[in-house]
Amino acid sequence: MIYKRSSALFTEAQKVIPGGVNSPVRAFKAVGGDPIFVKSAKGAYLYDEDGRKLIDYINSWGPMILGHAYPPVVDAVVQKAQKGTSFGMPTEIETEIAALAVSMVPNIDKIRFVNSGTEACMSAVRLARGFTRREKIIKFAGCYHGHSDSFLIQAGSGAVTFGSPNSPGVTEGTAKDTLLANYNDTENVEALFKANPNEIAAIIIEPVAGNMGCIPPAEGFLSRLREICDANNTLLIFDEVMTGFRLAKGGVQELYGVAADIVTFGKVIGGGLPVGAFAARNEIMNHLAPLGPVYQAGTLSGNPLAMAAGLAMLKALNDDPEVFDRLAQKTEYLHKGIQKALIDNGIVHTINRVGSMISVHFAPDAVVNFKTAAHGDNDTFKKFFHGLLEEGIYIAPSAYETWFITDALTYEDLDTTINAVRKVASTL
Ligand SMILES: *Cc1c(COP(=O)(O)O)cnc(C)c1O
């Protein structure tokens, strides 16, 4: 048993933490076995409690786009910590990171920082409702926008993996204001607008979906949503918690050339500390307290350590114009290598990729929405996951997750991974 210490730690954790984890996607429920406990990480590698080194394709579910323990981020946090860790009063660094984020992302004038992606999406929807004075929202099946009540309706990876796409505890009153649409299906969206005239405050979408595997928007899908929103005085919210500062400096808005009304961030923007943010043009953001009537707050929002980490991360990305291309090239290389290894072994599969997000589906047809993502063969995935783990490759323990490529990965690491996939594929 190579995971002796991890398993012992998991036993202790389960006594005092529900399921032994503080976020359910960390458990290995979907693939079987005990989760691996991490001791430390550096660059592209995790070092676990049993002394093994793993090549990491989760990267804290996205934030570590430049690798673990990235020195500029670590230095910034250490230096800040020595000057006090929280004041509940304004600090200069909040303006610095806000100005940098606003300069990098199109169509936003102001940004407010919160502590998680969940908070960002929850606040964005409240703001949209306050701004439009309407109550309903549209979300897409398989998209995840955090665990706030309105979003736990067909909520993608985590919720689906654990068999509760619609969570108990969400009231019917709340659920009825969330209208569900199919990803990449504009007719479906149009029908919802017809059935709910002048009632829809916002459409919220992962503009490149990452929580049912990676699913790109079909050609013209996002621009059609933009038109529908404009025609109905509805706000378009891009949840860029996963894609923001990952697919391009300006995220999906820049990559696909479609403007959102409100954008939410998380993951990369915090450089590995707990940070989320939401942003929009002045007209909308000025509706927030203390300027406007929509209330939103946070004792630790804009926390100096979190802002220092986020600022160091955004600076690094902003100062390196090649980084997003380099990441996309590494991801393409991995894509081609995995594809060849699977084809050579006769394994039925579909690989989706956008920039540095990639997912491998053991499904025969194109994966374009939640339904087609769910066609994947879970038994094959389980064997694939555990096989790769044996080879020292760590991917997410669920068939509904995207792999996150970090710039710390070398082509040697990618070749090691491709060879591992080839070896495992021969056993599937
Ligand atoms: C991770 C994620 C969230 C939630 O962010 P948390 O920081 O986990 O609360 C929201 N939306 C998307 C698209 C995400 O990937």
CSV table of C-alpha atoms and ligand atoms in Angstrom, one decimal:
chain,number,residue,atom,x,y,z
A,1,MET,CA,0.0,0.0,0.0
A,2,ILE,CA,1.8,3.1,-1.2
A,3,TYR,CA,-0.6,5.6,0.4
A,4,LYS,CA,-0.2,4.4,4.0
A,5,ARG,CA,0.2,7.7,5.6
A,6,SER,CA,-2.4,9.5,3.5
A,7,SER,CA,-4.9,6.8,4.4
A,8,ALA,CA,-4.1,7.1,8.1
A,9,LEU,CA,-4.5,10.9,7.9
A,10,PHE,CA,-7.8,10.4,6.1
A,11,THR,CA,-9.1,8.1,8.9
A,12,GLU,CA,-8.3,10.8,11.5
A,13,ALA,CA,-9.8,13.6,9.3
A,14,GLN,CA,-13.1,11.7,8.9
A,15,LYS,CA,-13.6,11.7,12.7
A,16,VAL,CA,-13.7,15.5,12.8
A,17,ILE,CA,-14.5,16.8,9.3
A,18,PRO,CA,-17.5,15.6,7.3
A,19,GLY,CA,-16.2,13.1,4.8
A,20,GLY,CA,-12.7,14.1,5.9
A,21,VAL,CA,-12.6,17.0,3.4
A,22,ASN,CA,-13.5,20.6,3.4
A,23,SER,CA,-14.7,20.5,-0.2
A,24,PRO,CA,-16.4,17.4,-1.5
A,25,VAL,CA,-14.5,17.3,-4.9
A,26,ARG,CA,-11.4,16.4,-2.9
A,27,ALA,CA,-12.8,13.1,-1.9
A,28,PHE,CA,-12.3,10.1,-4.1
A,29,LYS,CA,-15.9,9.0,-4.0
A,30,ALA,CA,-16.3,9.0,-7.8
A,31,VAL,CA,-13.1,6.9,-8.4
A,32,GLY,CA,-12.9,4.9,-5.2
A,33,GLY,CA,-10.0,4.8,-2.7
A,34,ASP,CA,-8.8,7.4,-0.2
A,35,PRO,CA,-7.7,10.9,-1.1
A,36,ILE,CA,-4.1,11.7,-1.2
A,37,PHE,CA,-2.8,14.2,1.4
A,38,VAL,CA,-0.3,16.8,0.2
A,39,LYS,CA,2.7,17.7,2.2
A,40,SER,CA,4.1,20.4,-0.2
A,41,ALA,CA,4.2,21.5,-3.8
A,42,LYS,CA,6.7,23.2,-6.0
A,43,GLY,CA,6.4,24.2,-9.7
A,44,ALA,CA,4.5,21.4,-11.5
A,45,TYR,CA,4.8,18.9,-8.8
A,46,LEU,CA,3.0,17.7,-5.7
A,47,TYR,CA,4.8,15.9,-2.9
A,48,ASP,CA,2.5,13.7,-0.9
A,49,GLU,CA,2.6,12.6,2.7
A,50,ASP,CA,4.0,9.2,1.6
A,51,GLY,CA,7.0,10.8,0.0
A,52,ARG,CA,5.8,10.4,-3.6
A,53,LYS,CA,6.3,13.1,-6.3
A,54,LEU,CA,3.3,13.6,-8.6
A,55,ILE,CA,2.9,15.7,-11.7
A,56,ASP,CA,-0.1,17.9,-11.0
A,57,TYR,CA,-2.9,18.6,-13.5
A,58,ILE,CA,-5.3,20.1,-11.0
A,59,ASN,CA,-3.2,22.9,-9.7
A,60,SER,CA,-5.5,23.8,-6.9
A,61,TRP,CA,-8.4,23.6,-9.5
A,62,GLY,CA,-6.9,26.4,-11.5
A,63,PRO,CA,-5.1,29.1,-9.5
A,64,MET,CA,-1.5,27.8,-9.8
A,65,ILE,CA,-1.2,28.8,-13.5
A,66,LEU,CA,2.5,29.6,-13.1
A,67,GLY,CA,3.2,26.6,-10.8
A,68,HIS,CA,3.1,25.9,-7.1
A,69,ALA,CA,5.0,28.2,-4.6
A,70,TYR,CA,5.7,30.7,-7.4
A,71,PRO,CA,8.5,32.8,-5.9
A,72,PRO,CA,7.1,36.3,-6.6
A,73,VAL,CA,3.7,35.3,-5.0
A,74,VAL,CA,5.3,33.7,-2.0
A,75,ASP,CA,7.6,36.7,-1.4
A,76,ALA,CA,4.8,39.1,-1.7
A,77,VAL,CA,2.7,37.2,0.9
A,78,VAL,CA,5.6,36.8,3.3
A,79,GLN,CA,6.5,40.5,3.1
A,80,LYS,CA,2.9,41.6,3.6
A,81,ALA,CA,2.3,39.3,6.5
A,82,GLN,CA,5.0,41.0,8.5
A,83,LYS,CA,3.0,44.2,8.3
A,84,GLY,CA,-0.2,42.9,9.7
A,85,THR,CA,-2.7,40.5,8.1
A,86,SER,CA,-6.0,42.3,8.3
A,87,PHE,CA,-7.3,45.7,9.3
A,88,GLY,CA,-10.9,46.1,8.1
A,89,MET,CA,-9.8,49.5,6.7
A,90,PRO,CA,-8.8,50.5,3.2
A,91,THR,CA,-5.2,49.7,2.0
A,92,GLU,CA,-3.4,51.0,-1.0
A,93,ILE,CA,-2.8,47.6,-2.5
A,94,GLU,CA,-6.5,47.1,-3.1
A,95,THR,CA,-6.5,50.0,-5.5
A,96,GLU,CA,-3.3,48.7,-7.2
A,97,ILE,CA,-4.7,45.3,-8.0
A,98,ALA,CA,-8.1,46.8,-9.0
A,99,ALA,CA,-6.5,49.2,-11.4
A,100,LEU,CA,-4.4,46.4,-12.9
A,101,ALA,CA,-7.4,44.1,-13.3
A,102,VAL,CA,-9.4,46.8,-14.9
A,103,SER,CA,-6.6,47.6,-17.3
A,104,MET,CA,-6.3,43.9,-18.3
A,105,VAL,CA,-10.0,43.0,-18.8
A,106,PRO,CA,-12.3,44.6,-21.4
A,107,ASN,CA,-15.6,46.3,-20.7
A,108,ILE,CA,-15.1,46.9,-17.0
A,109,ASP,CA,-14.6,50.1,-15.1
A,110,LYS,CA,-14.8,49.0,-11.5
A,111,ILE,CA,-14.1,45.7,-9.6
A,112,ARG,CA,-15.0,44.6,-6.1
A,113,PHE,CA,-13.0,41.9,-4.3
A,114,VAL,CA,-14.6,39.1,-2.2
A,115,ASN,CA,-13.2,35.9,-0.8
A,116,SER,CA,-14.3,33.2,-3.2
A,117,GLY,CA,-15.8,32.5,-6.6
A,118,THR,CA,-19.0,31.5,-4.9
A,119,GLU,CA,-19.3,34.9,-3.3
A,120,ALA,CA,-18.4,36.7,-6.6
A,121,CYS,CA,-21.2,34.9,-8.5
A,122,MET,CA,-23.8,35.3,-5.7
A,123,SER,CA,-23.0,39.0,-5.5
A,124,ALA,CA,-23.1,39.4,-9.3
A,125,VAL,CA,-26.6,37.9,-9.5
A,126,ARG,CA,-27.8,40.1,-6.6
A,127,LEU,CA,-26.4,43.2,-8.4
A,128,ALA,CA,-28.0,42.1,-11.7
A,129,ARG,CA,-31.4,41.7,-9.9
A,130,GLY,CA,-31.0,45.0,-8.1
A,131,PHE,CA,-30.0,46.8,-11.4
A,132,THR,CA,-32.8,45.3,-13.5
A,133,ARG,CA,-35.4,45.0,-10.8
A,134,ARG,CA,-36.2,41.5,-12.0
A,135,GLU,CA,-35.9,38.2,-10.2
A,136,LYS,CA,-35.3,35.3,-12.5
A,137,ILE,CA,-32.0,34.2,-13.9
A,138,ILE,CA,-31.0,31.6,-16.5
A,139,LYS,CA,-28.2,29.2,-15.9
A,140,PHE,CA,-27.0,26.3,-18.0
A,141,ALA,CA,-27.1,22.6,-17.0
A,142,GLY,CA,-23.7,21.5,-16.1
A,143,CYS,CA,-22.3,25.0,-15.4
A,144,TYR,CA,-21.1,25.6,-11.8
A,145,HIS,CA,-21.2,29.0,-10.3
A,146,GLY,CA,-20.3,28.2,-6.7
A,147,HIS,CA,-22.5,26.7,-4.0
A,148,SER,CA,-24.9,29.5,-3.3
A,149,ASP,CA,-28.5,28.4,-3.3
A,150,SER,CA,-29.6,29.9,-6.7
A,151,PHE,CA,-26.9,27.9,-8.5
A,152,LEU,CA,-27.4,24.5,-7.1
A,153,ILE,CA,-29.7,23.5,-9.9
A,154,GLN,CA,-27.9,21.0,-12.3
A,155,ALA,CA,-24.6,22.4,-11.0
A,156,GLY,CA,-21.9,20.4,-12.9
A,157,SER,CA,-18.9,18.5,-11.7
A,158,GLY,CA,-18.9,18.5,-7.9
A,159,ALA,CA,-22.6,18.3,-7.5
A,160,VAL,CA,-23.1,15.7,-10.2
A,161,THR,CA,-20.2,13.6,-9.0
A,162,PHE,CA,-21.9,13.3,-5.6
A,163,GLY,CA,-25.3,12.5,-7.0
A,164,SER,CA,-27.0,15.7,-5.9
A,165,PRO,CA,-27.3,18.0,-8.9
A,166,ASN,CA,-30.1,19.7,-7.0
A,167,SER,CA,-29.2,20.0,-3.4
A,168,PRO,CA,-31.6,19.5,-0.5
A,169,GLY,CA,-31.7,22.7,1.5
A,170,VAL,CA,-32.4,24.9,-1.5
A,171,THR,CA,-36.0,26.1,-1.1
A,172,GLU,CA,-38.5,25.8,-3.8
A,173,GLY,CA,-38.9,29.6,-3.7
A,174,THR,CA,-35.3,30.0,-4.6
A,175,ALA,CA,-35.2,27.2,-7.1
A,176,LYS,CA,-38.2,28.6,-9.1
A,177,ASP,CA,-36.2,31.8,-9.9
A,178,THR,CA,-33.4,29.8,-11.6
A,179,LEU,CA,-34.4,28.8,-15.1
A,180,LEU,CA,-32.4,26.0,-16.7
A,181,ALA,CA,-31.1,25.9,-20.3
A,182,ASN,CA,-28.9,23.6,-22.3
A,183,TYR,CA,-25.4,24.7,-23.1
A,184,ASN,CA,-24.8,25.6,-26.7
A,185,ASP,CA,-28.6,25.7,-27.4
A,186,THR,CA,-29.9,29.2,-28.2
A,187,GLU,CA,-33.4,28.1,-29.2
A,188,ASN,CA,-33.8,26.8,-25.7
A,189,VAL,CA,-32.8,30.2,-24.3
A,190,GLU,CA,-35.1,32.0,-26.6
A,191,ALA,CA,-38.0,29.8,-25.5
A,192,LEU,CA,-37.3,30.7,-21.8
A,193,PHE,CA,-37.4,34.4,-22.7
A,194,LYS,CA,-40.8,33.9,-24.4
A,195,ALA,CA,-42.2,32.1,-21.5
A,196,ASN,CA,-41.0,34.7,-19.0
A,197,PRO,CA,-41.4,38.1,-20.6
A,198,ASN,CA,-39.7,41.0,-18.8
A,199,GLU,CA,-38.8,38.8,-15.9
A,200,ILE,CA,-35.2,37.7,-16.6
A,201,ALA,CA,-32.6,39.7,-14.8
A,202,ALA,CA,-29.6,37.9,-16.1
A,203,ILE,CA,-28.1,35.0,-18.0
A,204,ILE,CA,-25.1,33.6,-16.1
A,205,ILE,CA,-22.8,31.3,-18.0
A,206,GLU,CA,-19.3,29.8,-18.0
A,207,PRO,CA,-18.4,31.3,-21.4
A,208,VAL,CA,-16.0,28.4,-21.8
A,209,ALA,CA,-17.5,25.6,-19.6
A,210,GLY,CA,-15.0,23.9,-17.3
A,211,ASN,CA,-17.2,22.1,-14.8
A,212,MET,CA,-18.5,19.3,-17.1
A,213,GLY,CA,-15.1,18.7,-18.5
A,214,CYS,CA,-14.0,21.5,-20.9
A,215,ILE,CA,-16.7,22.5,-23.3
A,216,PRO,CA,-16.1,25.4,-25.7
A,217,PRO,CA,-19.0,27.6,-26.8
A,218,ALA,CA,-20.3,26.7,-30.3
A,219,GLU,CA,-19.6,29.2,-33.0
A,220,GLY,CA,-21.9,32.2,-32.6
A,221,PHE,CA,-23.4,30.9,-29.3
A,222,LEU,CA,-22.0,33.7,-27.0
A,223,SER,CA,-22.7,36.5,-29.5
A,224,ARG,CA,-26.3,35.2,-29.9
A,225,LEU,CA,-26.7,35.3,-26.1
A,226,ARG,CA,-25.4,38.9,-26.2
A,227,GLU,CA,-28.1,39.8,-28.8
A,228,ILE,CA,-30.8,38.1,-26.8
A,229,CYS,CA,-29.8,39.9,-23.6
A,230,ASP,CA,-29.7,43.3,-25.4
A,231,ALA,CA,-33.1,42.7,-27.0
A,232,ASN,CA,-34.6,41.9,-23.5
A,233,ASN,CA,-32.8,44.4,-21.3
A,234,THR,CA,-31.3,41.4,-19.5
A,235,LEU,CA,-27.7,41.4,-18.2
A,236,LEU,CA,-25.2,38.9,-19.5
A,237,ILE,CA,-22.9,37.6,-16.7
A,238,PHE,CA,-19.7,35.8,-17.7
A,239,ASP,CA,-18.6,33.6,-14.8
A,240,GLU,CA,-14.8,33.7,-15.5
A,241,VAL,CA,-13.8,32.3,-12.2
A,242,MET,CA,-12.0,29.5,-14.1
A,243,THR,CA,-11.3,31.2,-17.4
A,244,GLY,CA,-10.4,34.7,-16.2
A,245,PHE,CA,-6.6,35.5,-16.4
A,246,ARG,CA,-6.2,31.9,-17.7
A,247,LEU,CA,-7.4,31.8,-21.3
A,248,ALA,CA,-6.2,35.4,-22.1
A,249,LYS,CA,-5.4,38.5,-20.2
A,250,GLY,CA,-8.9,39.6,-20.7
A,251,GLY,CA,-10.4,36.1,-20.4
A,252,VAL,CA,-13.2,34.8,-22.7
A,253,GLN,CA,-14.4,38.4,-23.5
A,254,GLU,CA,-11.1,39.0,-25.2
A,255,LEU,CA,-10.7,35.5,-26.6
A,256,TYR,CA,-14.1,35.3,-28.3
A,257,GLY,CA,-14.7,39.0,-28.7
A,258,VAL,CA,-18.0,39.1,-26.9
A,259,ALA,CA,-18.8,41.6,-24.2
A,260,ALA,CA,-20.4,40.7,-20.9
A,261,ASP,CA,-22.2,43.1,-18.6
A,262,ILE,CA,-20.8,41.6,-15.4
A,263,VAL,CA,-17.8,39.4,-15.1
A,264,THR,CA,-16.9,37.2,-12.1
A,265,PHE,CA,-13.4,36.1,-11.1
A,266,GLY,CA,-11.7,33.7,-8.7
A,267,LYS,CA,-9.0,31.1,-8.8
A,268,VAL,CA,-6.1,32.7,-10.7
A,269,ILE,CA,-6.9,36.2,-9.5
A,270,GLY,CA,-6.0,35.2,-6.0
A,271,GLY,CA,-2.7,33.5,-6.9
A,272,GLY,CA,-3.6,30.6,-4.6
A,273,LEU,CA,-5.2,32.7,-1.7
A,274,PRO,CA,-8.9,32.9,-1.1
A,275,VAL,CA,-10.0,35.6,-3.5
A,276,GLY,CA,-13.0,36.3,-5.8
A,277,ALA,CA,-14.1,39.4,-7.6
A,278,PHE,CA,-16.9,40.8,-9.7
A,279,ALA,CA,-16.6,43.7,-12.1
A,280,ALA,CA,-18.7,45.7,-14.6
A,281,ARG,CA,-19.0,49.1,-16.1
A,282,ASN,CA,-19.7,52.2,-13.9
A,283,GLU,CA,-23.4,52.3,-14.5
A,284,ILE,CA,-23.8,48.9,-13.0
A,285,MET,CA,-21.1,48.9,-10.3
A,286,ASN,CA,-22.4,52.2,-8.9
A,287,HIS,CA,-25.5,50.4,-7.8
A,288,LEU,CA,-23.5,48.7,-5.0
A,289,ALA,CA,-23.3,50.0,-1.4
A,290,PRO,CA,-22.1,52.4,-0.3
A,291,LEU,CA,-22.8,54.2,-3.6
A,292,GLY,CA,-26.1,52.5,-4.4
A,293,PRO,CA,-28.8,50.4,-2.8
A,294,VAL,CA,-27.5,46.8,-3.5
A,295,TYR,CA,-25.8,45.6,-0.3
A,296,GLN,CA,-22.6,43.5,-0.4
A,297,ALA,CA,-19.8,43.3,2.2
A,298,GLY,CA,-17.0,41.3,3.7
A,299,THR,CA,-14.9,41.5,6.8
A,300,LEU,CA,-11.9,40.0,5.1
A,301,SER,CA,-12.6,41.2,1.5
A,302,GLY,CA,-9.6,42.8,0.0
A,303,ASN,CA,-7.4,41.2,2.6
A,304,PRO,CA,-3.8,42.4,2.3
A,305,LEU,CA,-2.2,38.9,2.0
A,306,ALA,CA,-4.8,37.9,-0.6
A,307,MET,CA,-4.3,41.1,-2.5
A,308,ALA,CA,-0.5,40.8,-2.4
A,309,ALA,CA,-0.7,37.2,-3.8
A,310,GLY,CA,-3.2,38.3,-6.5
A,311,LEU,CA,-1.3,41.4,-7.5
A,312,ALA,CA,2.0,39.4,-7.8
A,313,MET,CA,0.1,36.9,-10.0
A,314,LEU,CA,-1.6,39.4,-12.2
A,315,LYS,CA,1.6,41.4,-12.7
A,316,ALA,CA,3.5,38.2,-13.7
A,317,LEU,CA,0.8,37.4,-16.3
A,318,ASN,CA,0.5,41.0,-17.5
A,319,ASP,CA,4.3,41.4,-17.9
A,320,ASP,CA,4.6,38.2,-20.0
A,321,PRO,CA,2.7,38.6,-23.2
A,322,GLU,CA,3.7,35.2,-24.4
A,323,VAL,CA,2.4,33.2,-21.4
A,324,PHE,CA,-1.0,32.4,-22.7
A,325,ASP,CA,0.3,31.2,-26.1
A,326,ARG,CA,3.0,29.2,-24.4
A,327,LEU,CA,0.3,27.5,-22.2
A,328,ALA,CA,-1.9,26.8,-25.2
A,329,GLN,CA,1.0,25.3,-27.0
A,330,LYS,CA,1.9,23.0,-24.1
A,331,THR,CA,-1.8,22.0,-23.9
A,332,GLU,CA,-2.0,21.2,-27.6
A,333,TYR,CA,1.2,19.1,-27.4
A,334,LEU,CA,-0.4,17.1,-24.5
A,335,HIS,CA,-3.6,16.8,-26.4
A,336,LYS,CA,-1.9,15.4,-29.5
A,337,GLY,CA,0.2,13.0,-27.4
A,338,ILE,CA,-2.7,11.7,-25.4
A,339,GLN,CA,-4.9,11.4,-28.5
A,340,LYS,CA,-2.3,9.3,-30.3
A,341,ALA,CA,-1.7,7.1,-27.3
A,342,LEU,CA,-5.5,6.4,-26.9
A,343,ILE,CA,-6.0,5.9,-30.6
A,344,ASP,CA,-3.1,3.5,-30.9
A,345,ASN,CA,-4.7,1.4,-28.1
A,346,GLY,CA,-8.2,1.5,-29.7
A,347,ILE,CA,-9.8,3.5,-26.8
A,348,VAL,CA,-13.0,5.3,-27.7
A,349,HIS,CA,-12.6,8.9,-26.5
A,350,THR,CA,-13.2,12.6,-27.1
A,351,ILE,CA,-10.7,15.3,-26.1
A,352,ASN,CA,-11.9,18.9,-25.6
A,353,ARG,CA,-9.5,21.8,-25.3
A,354,VAL,CA,-9.5,25.6,-25.1
A,355,GLY,CA,-6.2,27.3,-24.2
A,356,SER,CA,-4.8,25.7,-21.1
A,357,MET,CA,-8.0,23.8,-20.3
A,358,ILE,CA,-8.3,20.3,-21.5
A,359,SER,CA,-10.5,17.3,-20.7
A,360,VAL,CA,-10.5,13.6,-21.8
A,361,HIS,CA,-13.9,12.0,-22.1
A,362,PHE,CA,-14.4,8.3,-22.7
A,363,ALA,CA,-17.4,9.1,-24.8
A,364,PRO,CA,-18.0,8.2,-28.5
A,365,ASP,CA,-19.6,11.5,-29.6
A,366,ALA,CA,-18.8,15.1,-29.5
A,367,VAL,CA,-19.1,16.5,-25.9
A,368,VAL,CA,-21.0,19.8,-26.3
A,369,ASN,CA,-23.3,20.0,-23.3
A,370,PHE,CA,-24.1,18.3,-20.0
A,371,LYS,CA,-26.0,15.5,-21.6
A,372,THR,CA,-23.2,14.5,-23.9
A,373,ALA,CA,-20.6,14.9,-21.2
A,374,ALA,CA,-22.6,12.4,-19.1
A,375,HIS,CA,-22.3,9.8,-21.9
A,376,GLY,CA,-18.7,9.2,-20.8
A,377,ASP,CA,-17.8,5.7,-19.6
A,378,ASN,CA,-17.1,6.1,-15.9
A,379,ASP,CA,-15.6,2.7,-15.3
A,380,THR,CA,-12.9,3.4,-17.9
A,381,PHE,CA,-12.3,6.8,-16.3
A,382,LYS,CA,-11.8,5.2,-12.9
A,383,LYS,CA,-9.2,2.8,-14.3
A,384,PHE,CA,-7.6,5.6,-16.2
A,385,PHE,CA,-7.4,7.8,-13.0
A,386,HIS,CA,-5.9,5.1,-10.8
A,387,GLY,CA,-3.6,3.9,-13.6
A,388,LEU,CA,-2.2,7.4,-14.0
A,389,LEU,CA,-1.8,7.9,-10.3
A,390,GLU,CA,0.3,4.7,-10.1
A,391,GLU,CA,2.5,6.3,-12.8
A,392,GLY,CA,2.8,9.5,-10.7
A,393,ILE,CA,0.3,11.6,-12.6
A,394,TYR,CA,-2.4,13.4,-10.7
A,395,ILE,CA,-5.6,14.3,-12.5
A,396,ALA,CA,-8.9,15.3,-10.9
A,397,PRO,CA,-10.8,12.4,-9.3
A,398,SER,CA,-13.9,12.9,-11.4
A,399,ALA,CA,-14.7,12.4,-15.1
A,400,TYR,CA,-16.5,15.8,-15.1
A,401,GLU,CA,-13.4,17.9,-14.4
A,402,THR,CA,-11.0,19.9,-16.6
A,403,TRP,CA,-7.3,19.5,-16.4
A,404,PHE,CA,-5.4,22.7,-15.7
A,405,ILE,CA,-2.1,23.2,-17.5
A,406,THR,CA,0.5,25.2,-15.6
A,407,ASP,CA,3.5,27.0,-17.2
A,408,ALA,CA,5.7,25.2,-14.8
A,409,LEU,CA,5.2,22.0,-16.8
A,410,THR,CA,8.2,21.2,-19.0
A,411,TYR,CA,8.0,19.3,-22.3
A,412,GLU,CA,9.8,16.5,-20.5
A,413,ASP,CA,6.9,16.4,-17.9
A,414,LEU,CA,4.4,16.3,-20.8
A,415,ASP,CA,6.3,13.4,-22.4
A,416,THR,CA,6.3,11.6,-19.1
A,417,THR,CA,2.6,12.1,-18.9
A,418,ILE,CA,1.9,11.0,-22.5
A,419,ASN,CA,4.0,7.8,-21.9
A,420,ALA,CA,2.0,7.1,-18.8
A,421,VAL,CA,-1.2,7.5,-20.7
A,422,ARG,CA,0.1,5.1,-23.3
A,423,LYS,CA,1.0,2.5,-20.7
A,424,VAL,CA,-2.4,2.9,-18.9
A,425,ALA,CA,-4.3,2.8,-22.1
A,426,SER,CA,-2.8,-0.6,-23.0
A,427,THR,CA,-4.5,-1.9,-19.8
A,428,LEU,CA,-8.0,-0.4,-20.4
B,1,LIG,C1,-14.6,27.3,-9.0
B,1,LIG,C2,-15.7,27.9,-9.6
B,1,LIG,C3,-16.6,28.7,-8.9
B,1,LIG,C4,-16.6,28.8,-7.4
B,1,LIG,O1,-15.5,29.3,-6.8
B,1,LIG,P1,-15.1,29.0,-5.3
B,1,LIG,O2,-13.9,29.9,-5.1
B,1,LIG,O3,-14.8,27.5,-5.2
B,1,LIG,O4,-16.3,29.4,-4.5
B,1,LIG,C5,-17.5,29.4,-9.6
B,1,LIG,N1,-17.6,29.4,-10.9
B,1,LIG,C6,-16.7,28.7,-11.6
B,1,LIG,C7,-16.8,28.7,-13.1
B,1,LIG,C8,-15.8,27.9,-11.0
B,1,LIG,O5,-15.0,27.1,-11.7
